[in-house]
Amino acid sequence: MPGTYTYATEYNAIAVSNAVAIIGWAADPHEVVLQRDGPAGKNTRVLMLNHAESAVRMVTVKGGYTWTGGTVAWPDKDTAMSGGANLYINEAGGTAENCIFKDGVSQGWSCGGNVYLKAGRVVNCEISGGGMKDLTDDQWRHGGAALIAEAGTVENCLIHGVRAGTSGTINGYVVGLYGTAQMIGCTVTDNVGYFCGGIMIADKNVRVYDTAIYGNTATQEGAASTADLYLKTSHSGNNVTDVTAAFVNCAATRAINGACRAVAEPGFVDAANGDYRLTAGSPLVNAGSDSEVSGRQSAFDLLGAPRVTRNRVDIGCCEYREPRLKQKGLILFLSQALLCLP
């Protein structure tokens, strides 16, 4: 039923370890809200999936908090837990689809403030707000503030308005991709990190396809060149040696070794007000990959529109659609805007 459901349970408020789906109400993820409601410093991850056929669809998950450990003891907490304050998908897998994840915070080391994937899929979701905080001085510092993926797939997602670092750390990034993680057709924009406000890649087997990484900010002095993208040259021995293999048909504020095309202006409809649909003149239109190249699985974009409307897919989470004179009633919601599609 529609409503806001609050959880003060310590650790995993909702843990799904069977072939069970949590499904919201109608076609609006705002109708059902799952949120943490616990005291400061108390570990409450809102949702964990740990079964290949477990799923969450069409809900908002918000306000989770996890303490991920470090060198300083945290009051009232004798056990650290890994991140993914709003959603953690464990090795067994699971799927999150058409959801909003917002305002999740992990405090401590680099563990994914909003979402953490060890397997599974996150598809057609929005991730915004929250981030990472340091244990000692309450700064938004450590990495993976929006998302960390060790494996699995993130597809057709919008990641924006997340903070991961304002000073003094080497771990201030917003999205961290490790292992065999894949990102397909996403938009990562308007985030703030210490040395990377966009995507950090740490393993040679990571792949990013058809993704727009634009308008992110790095606050570290001299880090403007890594505001959108950062390549960690070594992580667990898996050197990132081939940049062009890691990024396929992506666009960023600045090009990196030919892997991402430089885009001075992505042509969003109204980014200042959270509308990241593409205008007709956007350089991202018809500029993506064939599905055979990217391994794309979803036939629809973030807003539920067909993913390919011309010869090729568009870069980013929203496919451009020709304007029509008459609206036909398909209404979809983002957290910052009501978008009516023709």
mmCIF file of C-alpha atoms in Angstrom:
data_model
loop_
_atom_site.group_PDB
_atom_site.id
_atom_site.type_symbol
_atom_site.label_atom_id
_atom_site.label_comp_id
_atom_site.label_asym_id
_atom_site.label_seq_id
_atom_site.Cartn_x
_atom_site.Cartn_y
_atom_site.Cartn_z
ATOM 1 C CA MET A 1 0.000 0.000 0.000
ATOM 2 C CA PRO A 2 1.175 3.610 -0.506
ATOM 3 C CA GLY A 3 2.895 5.162 2.475
ATOM 4 C CA THR A 4 6.184 5.768 4.276
ATOM 5 C CA TYR A 5 7.557 2.814 6.219
ATOM 6 C CA THR A 6 10.266 3.592 8.767
ATOM 7 C CA TYR A 7 12.806 1.211 10.275
ATOM 8 C CA ALA A 8 14.955 1.615 13.368
ATOM 9 C CA THR A 9 16.195 -1.982 13.318
ATOM 10 C CA GLU A 10 19.951 -2.276 13.631
ATOM 11 C CA TYR A 11 21.915 -3.728 10.711
ATOM 12 C CA ASN A 12 19.678 -4.891 7.819
ATOM 13 C CA ALA A 13 16.173 -3.543 8.304
ATOM 14 C CA ILE A 14 14.879 -5.621 5.383
ATOM 15 C CA ALA A 15 16.867 -8.684 4.286
ATOM 16 C CA VAL A 16 15.626 -10.730 1.315
ATOM 17 C CA SER A 17 17.301 -14.122 0.945
ATOM 18 C CA ASN A 18 14.638 -15.903 -1.114
ATOM 19 C CA ALA A 19 12.927 -15.485 -4.486
ATOM 20 C CA VAL A 20 10.836 -12.572 -3.188
ATOM 21 C CA ALA A 21 10.113 -9.210 -4.827
ATOM 22 C CA ILE A 22 9.298 -5.989 -2.976
ATOM 23 C CA ILE A 23 7.083 -3.975 -5.331
ATOM 24 C CA GLY A 24 5.746 -0.465 -4.862
ATOM 25 C CA TRP A 25 2.418 1.027 -5.827
ATOM 26 C CA ALA A 26 1.351 1.888 -9.414
ATOM 27 C CA ALA A 27 3.994 3.535 -11.594
ATOM 28 C CA ASP A 28 5.385 6.079 -9.139
ATOM 29 C CA PRO A 29 8.297 5.162 -6.838
ATOM 30 C CA HIS A 30 7.348 8.042 -4.532
ATOM 31 C CA GLU A 31 4.182 6.251 -3.439
ATOM 32 C CA VAL A 32 6.052 3.723 -1.281
ATOM 33 C CA VAL A 33 9.001 4.980 0.788
ATOM 34 C CA LEU A 34 11.270 2.736 2.865
ATOM 35 C CA GLN A 35 13.463 4.779 5.189
ATOM 36 C CA ARG A 36 15.702 4.565 8.197
ATOM 37 C CA ASP A 37 14.470 6.123 11.417
ATOM 38 C CA GLY A 38 17.147 5.460 13.988
ATOM 39 C CA PRO A 39 19.436 7.425 16.341
ATOM 40 C CA ALA A 40 22.632 9.018 15.081
ATOM 41 C CA GLY A 41 25.495 6.568 14.791
ATOM 42 C CA LYS A 42 23.265 3.492 14.750
ATOM 43 C CA ASN A 43 23.835 1.105 11.837
ATOM 44 C CA THR A 44 20.639 0.695 9.863
ATOM 45 C CA ARG A 45 20.985 -0.424 6.291
ATOM 46 C CA VAL A 46 17.510 -0.217 4.812
ATOM 47 C CA LEU A 47 17.599 -3.108 2.347
ATOM 48 C CA MET A 48 19.762 -6.121 1.486
ATOM 49 C CA LEU A 49 19.164 -8.547 -1.409
ATOM 50 C CA ASN A 50 20.875 -11.931 -1.290
ATOM 51 C CA HIS A 51 19.176 -14.212 -3.803
ATOM 52 C CA ALA A 52 19.458 -14.322 -7.594
ATOM 53 C CA GLU A 53 15.677 -13.957 -7.921
ATOM 54 C CA SER A 54 15.175 -11.393 -5.173
ATOM 55 C CA ALA A 55 14.122 -7.932 -6.329
ATOM 56 C CA VAL A 56 12.934 -4.480 -5.355
ATOM 57 C CA ARG A 57 10.897 -2.440 -7.826
ATOM 58 C CA MET A 58 9.191 0.949 -7.935
ATOM 59 C CA VAL A 59 9.984 2.198 -4.412
ATOM 60 C CA THR A 60 12.013 4.983 -2.806
ATOM 61 C CA VAL A 61 14.686 3.875 -0.324
ATOM 62 C CA LYS A 62 16.231 6.656 1.739
ATOM 63 C CA GLY A 63 18.215 7.732 4.747
ATOM 64 C CA GLY A 64 20.183 4.559 5.457
ATOM 65 C CA TYR A 65 23.325 4.769 7.571
ATOM 66 C CA THR A 66 26.250 2.367 7.867
ATOM 67 C CA TRP A 67 29.471 2.630 9.812
ATOM 68 C CA THR A 68 32.159 0.953 7.734
ATOM 69 C CA GLY A 69 35.044 0.886 10.174
ATOM 70 C CA GLY A 70 38.315 2.728 10.490
ATOM 71 C CA THR A 71 40.897 3.666 13.045
ATOM 72 C CA VAL A 72 38.541 5.418 15.428
ATOM 73 C CA ALA A 73 35.955 3.668 17.601
ATOM 74 C CA TRP A 74 32.397 4.837 17.005
ATOM 75 C CA PRO A 75 30.079 5.393 20.012
ATOM 76 C CA ASP A 76 27.479 2.646 20.583
ATOM 77 C CA LYS A 77 28.898 0.551 17.799
ATOM 78 C CA ASP A 78 31.164 -2.431 18.371
ATOM 79 C CA THR A 79 30.711 -3.993 14.945
ATOM 80 C CA ALA A 80 31.395 -2.317 11.638
ATOM 81 C CA MET A 81 29.435 -3.293 8.549
ATOM 82 C CA SER A 82 30.144 -2.776 4.875
ATOM 83 C CA GLY A 83 28.469 0.085 3.070
ATOM 84 C CA GLY A 84 25.435 0.297 0.870
ATOM 85 C CA ALA A 85 23.426 2.267 3.395
ATOM 86 C CA ASN A 86 20.257 2.133 1.308
ATOM 87 C CA LEU A 87 20.856 -1.017 -0.732
ATOM 88 C CA TYR A 88 23.383 -3.848 -0.523
ATOM 89 C CA ILE A 89 23.241 -6.656 -3.103
ATOM 90 C CA ASN A 90 25.290 -9.587 -1.854
ATOM 91 C CA GLU A 91 27.165 -12.263 -3.817
ATOM 92 C CA ALA A 92 24.038 -14.310 -4.471
ATOM 93 C CA GLY A 93 22.619 -11.407 -6.449
ATOM 94 C CA GLY A 94 19.303 -9.651 -6.898
ATOM 95 C CA THR A 95 17.758 -6.832 -8.935
ATOM 96 C CA ALA A 96 16.755 -3.252 -8.158
ATOM 97 C CA GLU A 97 14.577 -1.699 -10.844
ATOM 98 C CA ASN A 98 12.744 1.626 -11.257
ATOM 99 C CA CYS A 99 13.706 2.765 -7.758
ATOM 100 C CA ILE A 100 15.005 5.945 -6.135
ATOM 101 C CA PHE A 101 17.890 5.665 -3.663
ATOM 102 C CA LYS A 102 18.619 8.882 -1.825
ATOM 103 C CA ASP A 103 20.384 10.412 1.164
ATOM 104 C CA GLY A 104 22.237 7.276 2.235
ATOM 105 C CA VAL A 105 25.405 7.812 4.280
ATOM 106 C CA SER A 106 28.299 5.475 5.021
ATOM 107 C CA GLN A 107 30.781 6.734 7.573
ATOM 108 C CA GLY A 108 34.312 5.412 7.513
ATOM 109 C CA TRP A 109 36.174 3.780 4.645
ATOM 110 C CA SER A 110 35.277 3.470 0.986
ATOM 111 C CA CYS A 111 32.092 1.436 0.938
ATOM 112 C CA GLY A 112 29.291 3.002 -1.078
ATOM 113 C CA GLY A 113 27.131 5.566 0.623
ATOM 114 C CA ASN A 114 23.875 4.757 -1.180
ATOM 115 C CA VAL A 115 24.305 1.464 -3.057
ATOM 116 C CA TYR A 116 26.821 -1.393 -2.931
ATOM 117 C CA LEU A 117 26.887 -4.263 -5.444
ATOM 118 C CA LYS A 118 28.797 -7.482 -5.031
ATOM 119 C CA ALA A 119 26.633 -8.973 -7.802
ATOM 120 C CA GLY A 120 23.228 -8.438 -9.405
ATOM 121 C CA ARG A 121 21.715 -5.553 -11.328
ATOM 122 C CA VAL A 122 20.578 -1.991 -10.673
ATOM 123 C CA VAL A 123 18.423 -0.867 -13.605
ATOM 124 C CA ASN A 124 16.473 2.326 -14.359
ATOM 125 C CA CYS A 125 17.154 3.826 -10.933
ATOM 126 C CA GLU A 126 18.006 7.262 -9.590
ATOM 127 C CA ILE A 127 20.718 7.716 -6.948
ATOM 128 C CA SER A 128 21.009 11.124 -5.303
ATOM 129 C CA GLY A 129 22.000 12.920 -2.128
ATOM 130 C CA GLY A 130 23.944 11.624 0.851
ATOM 131 C CA GLY A 131 27.500 10.372 0.527
ATOM 132 C CA MET A 132 30.428 9.445 2.733
ATOM 133 C CA LYS A 133 31.550 10.981 6.025
ATOM 134 C CA ASP A 134 34.874 10.706 7.803
ATOM 135 C CA LEU A 135 34.984 9.216 11.294
ATOM 136 C CA THR A 136 36.995 11.943 12.967
ATOM 137 C CA ASP A 137 36.020 15.346 11.631
ATOM 138 C CA ASP A 138 32.623 14.788 10.017
ATOM 139 C CA GLN A 139 33.841 15.795 6.582
ATOM 140 C CA TRP A 140 32.303 14.231 3.471
ATOM 141 C CA ARG A 141 35.450 12.377 2.635
ATOM 142 C CA HIS A 142 35.669 8.767 1.674
ATOM 143 C CA GLY A 143 34.894 7.169 -1.637
ATOM 144 C CA GLY A 144 32.071 5.505 -3.478
ATOM 145 C CA ALA A 145 29.580 7.981 -2.065
ATOM 146 C CA ALA A 146 26.841 7.089 -4.531
ATOM 147 C CA LEU A 147 27.796 3.594 -5.611
ATOM 148 C CA ILE A 148 30.435 0.900 -5.372
ATOM 149 C CA ALA A 149 30.192 -2.142 -7.627
ATOM 150 C CA GLU A 150 32.591 -5.069 -7.336
ATOM 151 C CA ALA A 151 30.651 -6.971 -9.997
ATOM 152 C CA GLY A 152 27.206 -6.898 -11.583
ATOM 153 C CA THR A 153 25.608 -4.306 -13.862
ATOM 154 C CA VAL A 154 24.348 -0.763 -13.431
ATOM 155 C CA GLU A 155 22.152 0.216 -16.384
ATOM 156 C CA ASN A 156 20.101 3.285 -17.366
ATOM 157 C CA CYS A 157 20.696 5.003 -14.020
ATOM 158 C CA LEU A 158 20.949 8.672 -13.082
ATOM 159 C CA ILE A 159 23.515 9.525 -10.381
ATOM 160 C CA HIS A 160 23.526 13.154 -9.279
ATOM 161 C CA GLY A 161 23.799 15.486 -6.309
ATOM 162 C CA VAL A 162 26.094 13.237 -4.223
ATOM 163 C CA ARG A 163 29.101 14.358 -2.151
ATOM 164 C CA ALA A 164 32.300 12.397 -1.559
ATOM 165 C CA GLY A 165 35.102 14.517 -0.269
ATOM 166 C CA THR A 166 36.011 18.082 0.435
ATOM 167 C CA SER A 167 39.490 17.684 1.888
ATOM 168 C CA GLY A 168 42.394 15.528 2.891
ATOM 169 C CA THR A 169 41.798 12.047 1.478
ATOM 170 C CA ILE A 170 42.824 9.920 -1.461
ATOM 171 C CA ASN A 171 39.445 8.185 -1.495
ATOM 172 C CA GLY A 172 37.083 11.017 -2.436
ATOM 173 C CA TYR A 173 35.166 9.647 -5.436
ATOM 174 C CA VAL A 174 31.454 9.283 -6.122
ATOM 175 C CA VAL A 175 31.250 6.056 -8.172
ATOM 176 C CA GLY A 176 33.792 3.242 -7.727
ATOM 177 C CA LEU A 177 33.889 0.331 -10.190
ATOM 178 C CA TYR A 178 35.958 -2.745 -9.376
ATOM 179 C CA GLY A 179 36.371 -6.340 -10.516
ATOM 180 C CA THR A 180 34.029 -7.165 -13.394
ATOM 181 C CA ALA A 181 31.483 -4.393 -12.823
ATOM 182 C CA GLN A 182 29.702 -2.918 -15.834
ATOM 183 C CA MET A 183 27.950 0.423 -16.270
ATOM 184 C CA ILE A 184 25.704 0.843 -19.309
ATOM 185 C CA GLY A 185 23.784 3.888 -20.498
ATOM 186 C CA CYS A 186 23.981 5.961 -17.313
ATOM 187 C CA THR A 187 24.280 9.670 -16.542
ATOM 188 C CA VAL A 188 26.690 10.739 -13.783
ATOM 189 C CA THR A 189 26.452 14.490 -13.257
ATOM 190 C CA ASP A 190 26.508 17.329 -10.735
ATOM 191 C CA ASN A 191 28.394 15.401 -8.050
ATOM 192 C CA VAL A 192 31.263 16.537 -5.806
ATOM 193 C CA GLY A 193 34.330 14.506 -4.852
ATOM 194 C CA TYR A 194 37.747 15.276 -3.467
ATOM 195 C CA PHE A 195 39.772 13.991 -6.404
ATOM 196 C CA CYS A 196 36.905 12.664 -8.544
ATOM 197 C CA GLY A 197 33.283 13.694 -8.585
ATOM 198 C CA GLY A 198 32.458 11.126 -11.250
ATOM 199 C CA ILE A 199 33.655 7.558 -11.893
ATOM 200 C CA MET A 200 36.776 5.892 -10.500
ATOM 201 C CA ILE A 201 37.853 2.669 -12.223
ATOM 202 C CA ALA A 202 40.159 0.361 -10.277
ATOM 203 C CA ASP A 203 40.329 -2.863 -12.295
ATOM 204 C CA LYS A 204 41.216 -3.705 -15.871
ATOM 205 C CA ASN A 205 38.070 -5.788 -16.419
ATOM 206 C CA VAL A 206 35.630 -2.967 -15.653
ATOM 207 C CA ARG A 207 33.598 -1.736 -18.633
ATOM 208 C CA VAL A 208 31.599 1.480 -19.036
ATOM 209 C CA TYR A 209 29.378 1.857 -22.117
ATOM 210 C CA ASP A 210 27.313 4.749 -23.487
ATOM 211 C CA THR A 211 27.568 6.770 -20.284
ATOM 212 C CA ALA A 212 27.515 10.559 -19.884
ATOM 213 C CA ILE A 213 29.910 11.777 -17.185
ATOM 214 C CA TYR A 214 29.567 15.521 -17.134
ATOM 215 C CA GLY A 215 29.687 18.557 -14.866
ATOM 216 C CA ASN A 216 31.151 16.877 -11.790
ATOM 217 C CA THR A 217 33.513 18.670 -9.427
ATOM 218 C CA ALA A 218 36.825 17.702 -7.796
ATOM 219 C CA THR A 219 37.734 19.937 -4.858
ATOM 220 C CA GLN A 220 41.359 18.854 -4.505
ATOM 221 C CA GLU A 221 43.742 21.521 -5.753
ATOM 222 C CA GLY A 222 44.925 20.627 -9.232
ATOM 223 C CA ALA A 223 42.380 17.825 -9.680
ATOM 224 C CA ALA A 224 40.244 19.473 -12.362
ATOM 225 C CA SER A 225 41.456 16.948 -14.934
ATOM 226 C CA THR A 226 40.002 14.071 -12.880
ATOM 227 C CA ALA A 227 36.705 15.723 -11.955
ATOM 228 C CA ASP A 228 34.732 13.287 -14.133
ATOM 229 C CA LEU A 229 37.021 10.278 -14.513
ATOM 230 C CA TYR A 230 39.849 8.734 -12.527
ATOM 231 C CA LEU A 231 41.792 5.621 -13.433
ATOM 232 C CA LYS A 232 43.502 3.822 -10.577
ATOM 233 C CA THR A 233 46.592 2.305 -12.153
ATOM 234 C CA SER A 234 46.735 -0.626 -9.770
ATOM 235 C CA HIS A 235 44.260 -2.343 -7.476
ATOM 236 C CA SER A 236 44.888 -5.882 -6.220
ATOM 237 C CA GLY A 237 47.323 -6.352 -9.082
ATOM 238 C CA ASN A 238 44.745 -5.671 -11.808
ATOM 239 C CA ASN A 239 46.353 -2.769 -13.586
ATOM 240 C CA VAL A 240 44.131 -0.499 -15.664
ATOM 241 C CA THR A 241 46.268 -0.620 -18.786
ATOM 242 C CA ASP A 242 43.823 -0.120 -21.649
ATOM 243 C CA VAL A 243 41.730 2.987 -21.155
ATOM 244 C CA THR A 244 39.933 2.673 -24.482
ATOM 245 C CA ALA A 245 38.776 -0.829 -23.522
ATOM 246 C CA ALA A 246 37.357 0.450 -20.223
ATOM 247 C CA PHE A 247 35.244 3.250 -21.741
ATOM 248 C CA VAL A 248 33.226 2.561 -24.898
ATOM 249 C CA ASN A 249 31.245 5.369 -26.559
ATOM 250 C CA CYS A 250 31.183 7.515 -23.435
ATOM 251 C CA ALA A 251 31.169 11.301 -23.162
ATOM 252 C CA ALA A 252 32.759 13.469 -20.488
ATOM 253 C CA THR A 253 33.639 17.093 -19.841
ATOM 254 C CA ARG A 254 37.238 16.232 -20.778
ATOM 255 C CA ALA A 255 38.522 13.419 -22.969
ATOM 256 C CA ILE A 256 40.870 10.844 -21.436
ATOM 257 C CA ASN A 257 43.380 9.254 -23.794
ATOM 258 C CA GLY A 258 40.776 9.003 -26.505
ATOM 259 C CA ALA A 259 38.540 6.804 -24.346
ATOM 260 C CA CYS A 260 35.824 9.395 -23.728
ATOM 261 C CA ARG A 261 34.853 12.063 -26.202
ATOM 262 C CA ALA A 262 35.012 15.590 -24.839
ATOM 263 C CA VAL A 263 31.612 17.288 -24.707
ATOM 264 C CA ALA A 264 31.494 20.985 -23.948
ATOM 265 C CA GLU A 265 27.719 20.943 -23.511
ATOM 266 C CA PRO A 266 25.703 17.700 -23.293
ATOM 267 C CA GLY A 267 22.405 19.302 -24.263
ATOM 268 C CA PHE A 268 20.276 18.412 -21.243
ATOM 269 C CA VAL A 269 16.792 19.928 -21.250
ATOM 270 C CA ASP A 270 17.128 21.637 -17.844
ATOM 271 C CA ALA A 271 19.918 20.198 -15.707
ATOM 272 C CA ALA A 272 19.595 22.968 -13.106
ATOM 273 C CA ASN A 273 16.129 21.653 -12.266
ATOM 274 C CA GLY A 274 16.905 17.956 -12.527
ATOM 275 C CA ASP A 275 15.704 17.337 -16.092
ATOM 276 C CA TYR A 276 18.416 15.294 -17.823
ATOM 277 C CA ARG A 277 16.483 14.406 -20.952
ATOM 278 C CA LEU A 278 18.278 15.261 -24.186
ATOM 279 C CA THR A 279 17.485 18.092 -26.549
ATOM 280 C CA ALA A 280 17.381 17.538 -30.307
ATOM 281 C CA GLY A 281 20.799 19.136 -30.790
ATOM 282 C CA SER A 282 22.575 17.149 -28.080
ATOM 283 C CA PRO A 283 25.842 15.525 -29.192
ATOM 284 C CA LEU A 284 24.781 12.477 -27.151
ATOM 285 C CA VAL A 285 21.885 11.653 -29.483
ATOM 286 C CA ASN A 286 22.458 8.600 -31.692
ATOM 287 C CA ALA A 287 26.047 8.351 -30.464
ATOM 288 C CA GLY A 288 26.044 5.134 -28.431
ATOM 289 C CA SER A 289 26.833 1.468 -29.067
ATOM 290 C CA ASP A 290 24.982 -1.414 -30.624
ATOM 291 C CA SER A 291 23.441 -3.665 -27.975
ATOM 292 C CA GLU A 292 25.712 -6.480 -29.123
ATOM 293 C CA VAL A 293 28.703 -4.372 -28.109
ATOM 294 C CA SER A 294 27.482 -3.167 -24.728
ATOM 295 C CA GLY A 295 25.534 -6.219 -23.620
ATOM 296 C CA ARG A 296 22.564 -3.973 -22.915
ATOM 297 C CA GLN A 297 19.627 -5.892 -21.444
ATOM 298 C CA SER A 298 16.930 -3.297 -20.821
ATOM 299 C CA ALA A 299 14.738 -2.292 -23.764
ATOM 300 C CA PHE A 300 13.708 0.948 -22.017
ATOM 301 C CA ASP A 301 15.479 4.026 -20.667
ATOM 302 C CA LEU A 302 15.196 5.569 -17.199
ATOM 303 C CA LEU A 303 11.846 7.148 -18.051
ATOM 304 C CA GLY A 304 10.327 4.034 -19.580
ATOM 305 C CA ALA A 305 10.731 5.112 -23.211
ATOM 306 C CA PRO A 306 12.064 2.687 -25.859
ATOM 307 C CA ARG A 307 15.849 2.624 -25.624
ATOM 308 C CA VAL A 308 16.538 2.897 -29.378
ATOM 309 C CA THR A 309 14.347 5.301 -31.357
ATOM 310 C CA ARG A 310 16.735 5.941 -34.238
ATOM 311 C CA ASN A 311 19.619 3.969 -35.693
ATOM 312 C CA ARG A 312 21.684 3.798 -32.501
ATOM 313 C CA VAL A 313 21.176 4.200 -28.783
ATOM 314 C CA ASP A 314 21.825 7.610 -27.208
ATOM 315 C CA ILE A 315 24.518 8.222 -24.601
ATOM 316 C CA GLY A 316 23.181 8.665 -21.070
ATOM 317 C CA CYS A 317 20.157 7.459 -19.121
ATOM 318 C CA CYS A 318 17.448 9.135 -21.217
ATOM 319 C CA GLU A 319 16.763 8.483 -24.885
ATOM 320 C CA TYR A 320 15.853 11.512 -26.986
ATOM 321 C CA ARG A 321 12.268 11.530 -28.241
ATOM 322 C CA GLU A 322 10.822 13.692 -30.966
ATOM 323 C CA PRO A 323 8.329 16.215 -29.528
ATOM 324 C CA ARG A 324 4.671 15.736 -30.409
ATOM 325 C CA LEU A 325 1.777 18.138 -30.225
ATOM 326 C CA LYS A 326 -0.418 15.841 -28.166
ATOM 327 C CA GLN A 327 0.471 14.245 -24.870
ATOM 328 C CA LYS A 328 -0.661 10.639 -24.483
ATOM 329 C CA GLY A 329 -0.740 10.315 -20.754
ATOM 330 C CA LEU A 330 2.485 8.488 -19.900
ATOM 331 C CA ILE A 331 3.560 10.216 -16.688
ATOM 332 C CA LEU A 332 6.758 9.297 -14.939
ATOM 333 C CA PHE A 333 8.413 10.757 -11.919
ATOM 334 C CA LEU A 334 11.931 11.722 -10.891
ATOM 335 C CA SER A 335 12.718 13.056 -7.452
ATOM 336 C CA GLN A 336 13.187 16.617 -8.693
ATOM 337 C CA ALA A 337 10.808 16.844 -11.624
ATOM 338 C CA LEU A 338 7.531 15.603 -13.007
ATOM 339 C CA LEU A 339 8.209 14.690 -16.599
ATOM 340 C CA CYS A 340 5.385 14.186 -19.057
ATOM 341 C CA LEU A 341 6.490 12.259 -22.116
ATOM 342 C CA PRO A 342 4.658 12.293 -25.425
#
